[in-house]
Coordinates of C-alpha atoms and ligand atoms in Angstrom, one line a residue:
X255 CA -26.0 -0.5 -17.1
X256 CA -28.1 1.4 -14.7
X257 CA -25.7 0.6 -11.8
X258 CA -22.7 2.0 -13.7
X259 CA -24.6 5.2 -14.4
X260 CA -25.4 5.6 -10.7
X261 CA -21.7 5.0 -9.8
X262 CA -20.7 7.6 -12.4
X263 CA -23.0 10.1 -10.8
X264 CA -21.6 9.3 -7.3
X265 CA -18.1 9.8 -8.5
X266 CA -19.0 13.1 -10.1
X267 CA -20.4 14.3 -6.8
X268 CA -17.3 13.5 -4.8
X269 CA -14.5 14.3 -7.3
X270 CA -16.1 17.6 -8.3
X271 CA -14.7 17.9 -11.7
X272 CA -14.9 14.3 -13.1
X273 CA -18.0 13.4 -14.9
X274 CA -18.4 10.9 -17.7
X275 CA -20.8 12.1 -20.3
X276 CA -22.5 8.7 -20.5
X277 CA -23.6 9.1 -16.9
X278 CA -26.8 11.0 -17.8
X279 CA -30.1 9.4 -17.1
X280 CA -31.7 11.1 -20.1
X281 CA -31.7 14.1 -22.4
X282 CA -35.0 15.9 -22.8
X283 CA -35.7 18.8 -25.2
X284 CA -38.3 21.6 -25.6
X285 CA -41.5 20.5 -23.9
X286 CA -40.5 17.1 -22.8
X287 CA -39.8 16.3 -19.1
X288 CA -37.9 13.9 -17.0
X289 CA -39.7 12.5 -14.0
X290 CA -43.3 12.7 -12.8
X291 CA -44.7 15.7 -11.0
X292 CA -45.1 13.7 -7.8
X293 CA -41.4 12.6 -7.8
X294 CA -39.0 14.3 -5.4
X295 CA -37.4 16.0 -8.4
X296 CA -38.8 16.6 -11.9
X297 CA -36.9 18.3 -14.7
X298 CA -38.3 20.4 -17.5
X299 CA -36.5 22.3 -20.3
X300 CA -39.8 24.2 -20.5
X301 CA -39.6 25.9 -23.9
X302 CA -42.9 27.7 -23.5
X303 CA -42.0 30.5 -25.9
X304 CA -40.0 28.6 -28.5
X305 CA -42.2 29.1 -31.5
X306 CA -40.9 32.6 -31.7
X307 CA -37.5 31.3 -32.6
X308 CA -37.8 28.3 -35.0
X309 CA -34.1 27.9 -35.3
X310 CA -33.5 27.9 -31.6
X311 CA -33.4 24.9 -29.3
X312 CA -33.1 23.8 -25.7
X313 CA -32.1 20.4 -24.4
X314 CA -31.5 19.3 -20.9
X315 CA -29.3 16.4 -19.8
X316 CA -30.3 15.0 -16.4
X317 CA -28.1 13.2 -13.9
X318 CA -30.6 12.5 -11.2
X319 CA -28.2 10.7 -8.9
X320 CA -25.8 13.5 -8.3
X321 CA -28.3 15.3 -8.8
X322 CA -27.5 17.7 -11.6
X323 CA -28.6 18.9 -15.0
X324 CA -26.8 20.6 -17.9
X325 CA -29.0 22.5 -20.2
X326 CA -27.8 23.9 -23.6
X327 CA -29.8 26.5 -25.5
X328 CA -29.4 28.9 -28.4
X329 CA -32.1 31.5 -28.8
X330 CA -30.7 34.0 -31.3
X331 CA -34.0 35.8 -31.9
X332 CA -34.2 38.7 -29.4
X333 CA -38.0 38.9 -28.7
X334 CA -37.3 41.0 -25.6
X335 CA -38.9 38.2 -23.6
X336 CA -38.0 34.9 -22.1
X337 CA -38.0 31.9 -24.5
X338 CA -37.7 29.2 -21.8
X339 CA -37.3 28.6 -18.1
X340 CA -35.5 25.2 -17.8
X341 CA -35.8 24.1 -14.2
X342 CA -35.8 21.3 -11.6
X343 CA -38.8 21.2 -9.3
X344 CA -38.3 20.0 -5.8
X345 CA -41.2 18.3 -4.1
X346 CA -41.9 17.5 -0.5
X347 CA -44.8 15.7 1.3
X348 CA -45.3 18.8 3.4
X349 CA -46.0 21.0 0.3
X350 CA -48.2 22.9 0.0
X351 CA -47.9 24.5 3.4
X352 CA -49.3 27.6 4.8
X353 CA -46.6 30.3 5.3
X354 CA -47.6 30.4 9.0
X355 CA -46.8 26.7 9.2
X356 CA -43.3 27.1 7.6
X357 CA -40.5 26.7 10.2
X358 CA -37.6 26.3 7.9
X359 CA -37.0 26.0 4.1
X360 CA -33.3 25.4 3.5
X361 CA -32.5 25.5 -0.2
X362 CA -29.2 24.4 -1.7
X363 CA -27.9 24.7 -5.2
X364 CA -24.6 25.1 -7.0
X365 CA -24.8 26.5 -10.5
X366 CA -22.8 28.1 -13.3
X367 CA -23.3 29.2 -16.9
X368 CA -20.8 28.9 -19.7
X369 CA -20.6 29.9 -23.3
X370 CA -20.7 27.0 -25.7
X371 CA -21.1 23.3 -24.8
X372 CA -18.4 22.3 -22.3
X373 CA -17.3 18.7 -22.6
X374 CA -17.0 17.1 -20.1
X375 CA -19.7 19.2 -18.4
X376 CA -18.7 21.5 -15.6
X377 CA -18.9 20.1 -12.1
X378 CA -16.9 22.7 -10.2
X379 CA -18.7 25.8 -9.2
X380 CA -16.0 28.3 -8.4
X381 CA -17.0 31.8 -7.8
X382 CA -13.5 32.8 -9.1
X383 CA -14.2 31.5 -12.6
X384 CA -17.6 33.2 -12.9
X385 CA -16.3 36.7 -13.7
X386 CA -14.6 35.2 -16.8
X387 CA -17.6 33.1 -17.9
X388 CA -19.9 36.1 -17.5
X389 CA -17.7 38.3 -19.5
X390 CA -17.6 35.8 -22.3
X391 CA -21.3 35.3 -22.2
X392 CA -21.9 39.0 -22.4
X393 CA -19.5 39.3 -25.3
X394 CA -21.9 36.9 -27.1
X395 CA -24.9 39.0 -26.3
X396 CA -26.3 36.5 -23.8
X397 CA -29.2 37.6 -21.5
X398 CA -30.2 35.1 -18.8
X399 CA -30.4 34.6 -15.0
X400 CA -30.3 32.0 -12.3
X401 CA -33.3 32.0 -10.0
X402 CA -35.5 30.2 -7.5
X403 CA -39.1 30.4 -8.4
X404 CA -42.1 29.9 -6.0
X405 CA -45.9 29.9 -6.5
X406 CA -48.3 30.6 -3.7
X407 CA -52.1 31.1 -3.3
X408 CA -54.8 31.5 -0.8
X409 CA -56.3 28.4 -2.4
X410 CA -54.2 25.3 -1.9
X411 CA -55.1 23.8 -5.3
X412 CA -54.1 26.9 -7.2
X413 CA -50.5 26.8 -5.9
X414 CA -50.0 24.0 -8.3
X415 CA -50.9 26.1 -11.3
X416 CA -48.2 28.7 -12.2
X417 CA -50.7 30.6 -14.4
X418 CA -53.5 30.9 -11.8
X419 CA -51.5 31.2 -8.6
X420 CA -52.1 34.5 -7.0
X421 CA -48.5 35.1 -5.9
X422 CA -45.1 34.4 -7.5
X423 CA -41.8 34.8 -5.7
X424 CA -38.5 34.8 -7.4
X425 CA -35.0 34.8 -5.9
X426 CA -32.4 35.8 -8.4
X427 CA -28.9 34.5 -7.5
X428 CA -27.2 35.8 -10.6
X429 CA -27.7 37.4 -14.0
X430 CA -26.0 38.0 -17.3
X431 CA -26.7 40.8 -19.8
X432 CA -28.9 43.0 -17.6
X433 CA -32.2 41.2 -17.7
X434 CA -35.4 42.9 -16.6
X435 CA -37.3 42.0 -13.4
X436 CA -40.8 43.0 -12.6
X437 CA -40.9 46.3 -10.7
X438 CA -37.4 47.3 -11.8
X439 CA -38.6 49.9 -14.3
X440 CA -40.7 51.6 -11.7
X441 CA -38.1 51.1 -9.1
X442 CA -40.7 49.4 -6.8
X443 CA -38.1 48.5 -4.3
X444 CA -40.2 47.8 -1.2
X445 CA -37.8 46.1 1.2
X446 CA -34.6 44.2 1.8
X447 CA -33.9 40.8 3.2
X448 CA -30.8 39.0 4.3
X449 CA -30.5 35.3 3.6
X450 CA -27.4 33.9 5.4
X451 CA -24.5 36.0 4.1
X452 CA -26.4 37.6 1.3
X453 CA -28.4 40.7 0.9
X454 CA -31.4 41.0 -1.4
X455 CA -33.5 43.9 -2.5
X456 CA -37.2 43.0 -2.7
X457 CA -39.2 44.4 -5.6
X458 CA -43.0 44.1 -5.9
X459 CA -45.5 44.7 -8.6
X460 CA -48.7 43.3 -10.1
X461 CA -48.3 41.6 -13.4
X462 CA -50.7 42.0 -16.3
X463 CA -52.9 39.3 -14.9
X464 CA -53.0 41.2 -11.6
X465 CA -51.0 38.6 -9.8
X466 CA -48.6 39.6 -7.0
X467 CA -45.0 39.2 -8.0
X468 CA -42.1 39.6 -5.5
X469 CA -38.6 39.5 -6.9
X470 CA -35.7 39.3 -4.4
X471 CA -32.6 40.4 -6.4
X472 CA -29.1 39.7 -5.0
X473 CA -27.5 43.0 -4.1
X474 CA -24.1 41.7 -5.3
X475 CA -23.9 41.6 -9.1
X476 CA -21.1 39.0 -8.9
X477 CA -23.6 36.2 -8.5
X478 CA -24.1 33.6 -5.8
X479 CA -22.9 30.3 -7.3
X480 CA -22.9 28.2 -4.1
X481 CA -26.2 28.8 -2.3
X482 CA -27.3 27.0 0.9
X483 CA -29.7 29.2 2.9
X484 CA -32.9 29.2 4.8
X485 CA -35.5 31.3 2.9
X486 CA -37.8 31.6 5.9
X487 CA -36.9 35.3 6.4
X488 CA -38.2 36.1 2.9
X489 CA -41.4 34.2 3.4
X490 CA -41.9 35.9 6.8
X491 CA -41.7 39.2 4.9
X492 CA -44.4 38.0 2.5
X493 CA -46.6 36.7 5.3
X494 CA -46.3 40.0 7.1
X495 CA -47.0 41.6 3.7
X496 CA -46.9 45.4 3.6
X497 CA -50.3 46.8 4.4
X498 CA -50.7 48.7 1.2
X499 CA -50.9 45.5 -0.9
X500 CA -54.6 45.0 -1.6
X501 CA -56.4 41.7 -2.1
X502 CA -53.5 39.8 -0.6
X503 CA -54.2 36.4 1.0
X504 CA -53.6 36.6 4.7
X505 CA -51.8 33.3 5.1
X506 CA -51.1 31.8 1.6
X507 CA -50.1 28.3 0.8
X508 CA -46.6 27.7 -0.7
X509 CA -46.9 25.0 -3.3
X510 CA -44.2 25.0 -6.0
X511 CA -40.5 25.3 -5.5
X512 CA -38.3 25.4 -8.6
X513 CA -34.7 26.3 -9.5
X514 CA -33.7 27.3 -13.1
X515 CA -32.7 29.9 -15.5
X516 CA -34.8 32.4 -17.5
X517 CA -33.3 32.5 -21.0
X518 CA -33.9 35.6 -23.0
X519 CA -31.4 35.5 -25.9
X520 CA -27.9 34.4 -27.0
X521 CA -25.5 34.6 -29.8
X522 CA -24.6 30.9 -29.8
X523 CA -24.8 28.0 -27.4
X524 CA -25.1 28.6 -23.7
X525 CA -24.9 25.9 -21.1
X526 CA -26.5 26.4 -17.7
X527 CA -25.5 23.8 -15.1
X528 CA -27.1 23.2 -11.7
X529 CA -26.1 20.6 -9.2
X530 CA -26.4 19.3 -5.7
X531 CA -29.8 20.9 -5.3
X532 CA -31.7 20.1 -2.2
X533 CA -34.6 21.2 0.0
X534 CA -34.8 20.7 3.7
X535 CA -38.3 21.6 4.6
X536 CA -39.7 21.8 8.1
X537 CA -43.3 22.7 7.7
X538 CA -46.7 21.7 9.1
X539 CA -48.0 20.8 5.7
X540 CA -51.7 20.1 5.3
X541 CA -54.1 18.6 7.8
X542 CA -57.6 17.9 6.6
X543 CA -59.9 20.6 7.8
X544 CA -57.5 23.5 7.9
X545 CA -58.5 24.7 4.5
X546 CA -61.1 27.2 5.7
X547 CA -60.8 30.9 5.6
X548 CA -57.7 33.0 5.7
X549 CA -57.8 34.8 2.3
X550 CA -57.9 38.4 1.4
X551 CA -60.9 38.0 -0.8
X552 CA -62.7 35.7 1.6
X553 CA -63.4 33.1 -1.0
X554 CA -60.2 31.3 -1.8
X555 CA -60.0 28.2 0.4
X556 CA -58.1 25.2 -0.6
X557 CA -60.4 22.3 -1.1
X558 CA -58.8 19.6 -3.2
X559 CA -57.2 16.3 -2.6
X560 CA -53.8 15.4 -3.9
X561 CA -55.3 13.6 -7.0
X562 CA -56.9 16.8 -8.2
X563 CA -53.6 18.6 -7.5
X564 CA -51.7 16.2 -9.7
X565 CA -54.2 16.7 -12.5
X566 CA -53.7 20.4 -12.3
X567 CA -49.9 19.9 -12.4
X568 CA -50.1 17.9 -15.6
X569 CA -52.2 20.4 -17.3
X570 CA -50.0 23.4 -16.3
X571 CA -46.5 22.0 -16.0
X572 CA -45.3 23.8 -19.1
X573 CA -47.0 27.1 -18.4
X574 CA -44.8 30.1 -18.1
X575 CA -44.1 31.6 -14.7
X576 CA -46.2 34.7 -14.6
X577 CA -43.3 37.0 -14.0
X578 CA -41.8 35.8 -17.2
X579 CA -44.9 36.7 -19.1
X580 CA -44.5 40.3 -17.8
X581 CA -41.3 40.7 -19.8
X582 CA -43.3 40.8 -23.0
X583 CA -45.3 43.7 -21.8
X584 CA -42.7 45.8 -20.0
X585 CA -39.4 45.0 -21.6
Ligands
NAG147 C1 -44.2 8.2 -14.3 O1 -45.5 7.6 -14.0 C2 -45.8 6.6 -15.0 C3 -47.2 6.1 -14.7 O2 -47.5 6.1 -13.3 C4 -44.8 5.5 -15.0 O3 -45.1 4.5 -15.9 C5 -43.4 6.1 -15.3 O4 -42.4 5.1 -15.2 C6 -43.1 7.2 -14.3 N1 -41.9 7.9 -14.8 C7 -40.9 8.1 -14.0 C8 -39.7 8.8 -14.6 O5 -40.8 7.8 -12.8
NAG148 C1 -24.5 23.6 -29.8 O1 -25.4 22.6 -29.2 C2 -25.8 21.6 -30.0 C3 -26.8 20.8 -29.2 O2 -26.2 20.4 -28.0 C4 -24.6 20.8 -30.5 O3 -25.1 19.7 -31.4 C5 -23.7 21.6 -31.2 O4 -22.5 20.9 -31.5 C6 -23.3 22.8 -30.3 N1 -22.4 23.7 -31.1 C7 -21.3 24.2 -30.6 C8 -20.5 25.1 -31.5 O5 -20.9 23.9 -29.4
NAG149 C1 -32.5 48.6 1.2 O1 -31.2 48.7 1.6 C2 -30.5 49.8 1.0 C3 -29.0 49.7 1.5 O2 -28.5 48.5 1.1 C4 -31.1 51.1 1.4 O3 -30.5 52.1 0.8 C5 -32.6 51.1 1.0 O4 -33.2 52.2 1.5 C6 -33.3 49.8 1.6 N1 -34.6 49.8 1.0 C7 -35.7 49.5 1.7 C8 -37.0 49.6 0.9 O5 -35.7 49.1 2.8
NAG150 C1 -27.3 29.6 -32.8 O1 -28.4 29.9 -33.7 C2 -28.1 30.7 -34.8 C3 -29.4 31.0 -35.5 O2 -30.1 29.8 -35.8 C4 -27.1 30.0 -35.7 O3 -26.8 30.9 -36.7 C5 -25.9 29.7 -34.9 O4 -25.0 29.0 -35.7 C6 -26.2 28.9 -33.7 N1 -25.0 28.7 -32.9 C7 -24.6 27.4 -32.5 C8 -23.4 27.4 -31.7 O5 -25.2 26.4 -32.8
NAG151 C1 -59.7 26.5 -5.4 O1 -59.2 26.3 -6.7 C2 -59.7 25.3 -7.5 C3 -58.9 25.2 -8.8 O2 -58.9 26.4 -9.5 C4 -61.2 25.5 -7.7 O3 -61.7 24.4 -8.4 C5 -61.9 25.7 -6.4 O4 -63.2 26.0 -6.6 C6 -61.2 26.7 -5.6 N1 -61.8 26.8 -4.2 C7 -62.4 27.8 -3.7 C8 -63.0 27.7 -2.4 O5 -62.4 28.9 -4.3

């Protein structure tokens, strides 16, 4: 049984468009998850704001051998905020790592978004079909994005806690329905970065918890459906942070790496699909004794062992990314 599922996943990967619906490992909804936080990949529908739309739902079907997920949601209540951030989290033994010890962080993903519930699920990620899909989604009042999300802190333990982490970095690869990003309203466009072939504007602002939030927004509004780039230039920018940012850790730890979709609202089912995600990380990681110093406030040294980190993960796995919470205040 399990073997045939794995074979199904493999075929889907090579044939591109062929995928048998029975090949999923599991379907998880709302606040469930697939996988443990220490696994190489853990999947969460992450409906952290679902009580504000009792008739809405989000369910994620996981194919962990391709790997891929298809997540279908319908939030018809427009709360001018995000309802959920379904994501896959990618782990690596060398996370957390200090930004100064980061040599390469190559991140890969193919994604798309479609109106309705395509059957069989989409496994081709053609840029050319995206314009049509996006138009159809916008006709149905859909507001959503596709983004990498990262959490950093001067204290190694706190990188595992999306609510407490001092710094959030988002990289938006695409968007539908003109969603808000932090800093957009004030036009806090503080820089630009090029990742491979793609240009991004970097926006910065503090959120309502006084956390630093950087949003790298793809210049092209057409969306980057096949992404496979080293993000080191962006993290170098943050390491050499602009001098006028106060209370900024000198050499923060990067802890959490996620890819998913912020979901604001829809007029019907929306299916977000991501596949072939991967992280190639070349980083120094953590060596005992290098936790001292190196923070803006002078107090936030990492000091935990991995067991403590895992506890923190379990407690905060469903917490909203801090940038998302901002939407409620500024939207
Ligand atoms: C997660 O960990 C628990 C306890 O260690 C184990 O029983 C379970 O099988 C694991 N789940 C997955 C999906 O690996
Ligand atoms: C919407 O999604 C739900 C859950 O996947 C499914 O049961 C329902 O048939 C879908 N409706 C349409 C019109 O696709
Ligand atoms: C970013 O690049 C654009 C051109 O693409 C330029 O107009 C703008 O001044 C740059 N902004 C910053 C802050 O460097
Ligand atoms: C989406 O949710 C709304 C409100 O609950 C409902 O009227 C509509 O039928 C749903 N659409 C689908 C495709 O399930
Ligand atoms: C680092 O963060 C953890 C978790 O919040 C906390 O228990 C610890 O005291 C912090 N360490 C320092 C040196 O601030």
